[in-house]
C-alpha cells in the first residue's frame, strides 16, 4: 500500500499446499502418459509402414515372376 504498510497475504493452509502438490503430480503423470502414447502411436505407424512395404515388395516380386 502507499502508506508503507504491506498488504497481508492470506496464509495458505496445509490443505492448499497439498492440493497444489497433487495437481502438479497429476500434470506430470499426464505429460508422461501423453509422451508414452505418442511413442506407442509412432511405433505402430512405423510397424504398419514396414508391413506395407514388405507386402508391396512381395506383391511386386510375385507380379514380376508371372511376367
PDB file of C-alpha atoms in Angstrom:
ATOM      1  CA  UNK A   1       0.000   0.000   0.000  1.00  0.00           C
ATOM      2  CA  UNK A   2       1.013   3.619  -0.400  1.00  0.00           C
ATOM      3  CA  UNK A   3       1.332   4.227   3.331  1.00  0.00           C
ATOM      4  CA  UNK A   4       4.302   1.835   3.536  1.00  0.00           C
ATOM      5  CA  UNK A   5       2.398  -0.946   5.199  1.00  0.00           C
ATOM      6  CA  UNK A   6       2.332  -4.079   3.137  1.00  0.00           C
ATOM      7  CA  UNK A   7      -0.911  -5.818   2.433  1.00  0.00           C
ATOM      8  CA  UNK A   8      -1.133  -9.020   4.408  1.00  0.00           C
ATOM      9  CA  UNK A   9      -1.269 -12.079   2.174  1.00  0.00           C
ATOM     10  CA  UNK A  10      -3.647 -14.793   3.203  1.00  0.00           C
ATOM     11  CA  UNK A  11      -1.638 -17.651   4.643  1.00  0.00           C
ATOM     12  CA  UNK A  12      -2.039 -20.880   2.750  1.00  0.00           C
ATOM     13  CA  UNK A  13      -3.110 -23.797   4.853  1.00  0.00           C
ATOM     14  CA  UNK A  14      -1.619 -27.250   4.526  1.00  0.00           C
ATOM     15  CA  UNK A  15      -4.691 -28.340   2.565  1.00  0.00           C
ATOM     16  CA  UNK A  16      -3.992 -25.755  -0.141  1.00  0.00           C
ATOM     17  CA  UNK A  17      -0.349 -26.817  -0.340  1.00  0.00           C
ATOM     18  CA  UNK A  18      -1.351 -30.486  -0.555  1.00  0.00           C
ATOM     19  CA  UNK A  19      -3.905 -29.785  -3.315  1.00  0.00           C
ATOM     20  CA  UNK A  20      -1.304 -27.871  -5.309  1.00  0.00           C
ATOM     21  CA  UNK A  21       1.229 -30.697  -4.934  1.00  0.00           C
ATOM     22  CA  UNK A  22      -1.381 -33.255  -6.038  1.00  0.00           C
ATOM     23  CA  UNK A  23      -2.260 -31.114  -9.064  1.00  0.00           C
ATOM     24  CA  UNK A  24       1.404 -30.800 -10.044  1.00  0.00           C
ATOM     25  CA  UNK A  25       1.856 -34.563  -9.632  1.00  0.00           C
ATOM     26  CA  UNK A  26      -1.213 -35.278 -11.780  1.00  0.00           C
ATOM     27  CA  UNK A  27       0.036 -32.915 -14.503  1.00  0.00           C
ATOM     28  CA  UNK A  28       3.422 -34.645 -14.533  1.00  0.00           C
ATOM     29  CA  UNK A  29       1.729 -38.048 -14.800  1.00  0.00           C
ATOM     30  CA  UNK A  30      -0.487 -36.829 -17.664  1.00  0.00           C
ATOM     31  CA  UNK A  31       2.534 -35.460 -19.536  1.00  0.00           C
ATOM     32  CA  UNK A  32       4.345 -38.784 -19.122  1.00  0.00           C
ATOM     33  CA  UNK A  33       1.268 -40.672 -20.323  1.00  0.00           C
ATOM     34  CA  UNK A  34       0.951 -38.374 -23.341  1.00  0.00           C
ATOM     35  CA  UNK A  35       4.603 -38.995 -24.212  1.00  0.00           C
ATOM     36  CA  UNK A  36       4.184 -42.767 -23.930  1.00  0.00           C
ATOM     37  CA  UNK A  37       1.049 -42.689 -26.087  1.00  0.00           C
ATOM     38  CA  UNK A  38       2.855 -40.659 -28.739  1.00  0.00           C
ATOM     39  CA  UNK A  39       5.754 -43.126 -28.731  1.00  0.00           C
ATOM     40  CA  UNK A  40       3.296 -46.038 -28.991  1.00  0.00           C
ATOM     41  CA  UNK A  41       1.422 -44.408 -31.879  1.00  0.00           C
ATOM     42  CA  UNK A  42       4.662 -43.652 -33.738  1.00  0.00           C
ATOM     43  CA  UNK A  43       5.868 -47.232 -33.296  1.00  0.00           C
ATOM     44  CA  UNK A  44       2.539 -48.538 -34.623  1.00  0.00           C
ATOM     45  CA  UNK A  45       2.793 -46.208 -37.625  1.00  0.00           C
ATOM     46  CA  UNK A  46       6.338 -47.356 -38.342  1.00  0.00           C
ATOM     47  CA  UNK A  47       5.372 -51.017 -37.942  1.00  0.00           C
ATOM     48  CA  UNK A  48       2.385 -50.516 -40.232  1.00  0.00           C
ATOM     49  CA  UNK A  49       4.559 -48.729 -42.795  1.00  0.00           C
ATOM     50  CA  UNK A  50       7.151 -51.525 -42.639  1.00  0.00           C
ATOM     51  CA  UNK A  51       4.435 -54.174 -43.093  1.00  0.00           C
ATOM     52  CA  UNK A  52       3.019 -52.246 -46.057  1.00  0.00           C
ATOM     53  CA  UNK A  53       6.466 -52.009 -47.653  1.00  0.00           C
ATOM     54  CA  UNK A  54       7.037 -55.758 -47.199  1.00  0.00           C
ATOM     55  CA  UNK A  55       3.605 -56.507 -48.667  1.00  0.00           C
ATOM     56  CA  UNK A  56       4.266 -54.218 -51.635  1.00  0.00           C
ATOM     57  CA  UNK A  57       7.660 -55.810 -52.206  1.00  0.00           C
ATOM     58  CA  UNK A  58       6.111 -59.295 -52.050  1.00  0.00           C
ATOM     59  CA  UNK A  59       3.359 -58.315 -54.465  1.00  0.00           C
ATOM     60  CA  UNK A  60       5.894 -56.749 -56.828  1.00  0.00           C
ATOM     61  CA  UNK A  61       8.077 -59.876 -56.730  1.00  0.00           C
ATOM     62  CA  UNK A  62       5.137 -62.185 -57.369  1.00  0.00           C
ATOM     63  CA  UNK A  63       3.922 -59.918 -60.174  1.00  0.00           C
ATOM     64  CA  UNK A  64       7.385 -59.901 -61.736  1.00  0.00           C
ATOM     65  CA  UNK A  65       7.508 -63.703 -61.600  1.00  0.00           C
ATOM     66  CA  UNK A  66       4.381 -64.011 -63.720  1.00  0.00           C
ATOM     67  CA  UNK A  67       5.529 -61.553 -66.388  1.00  0.00           C
TER      68      UNK A  67
END
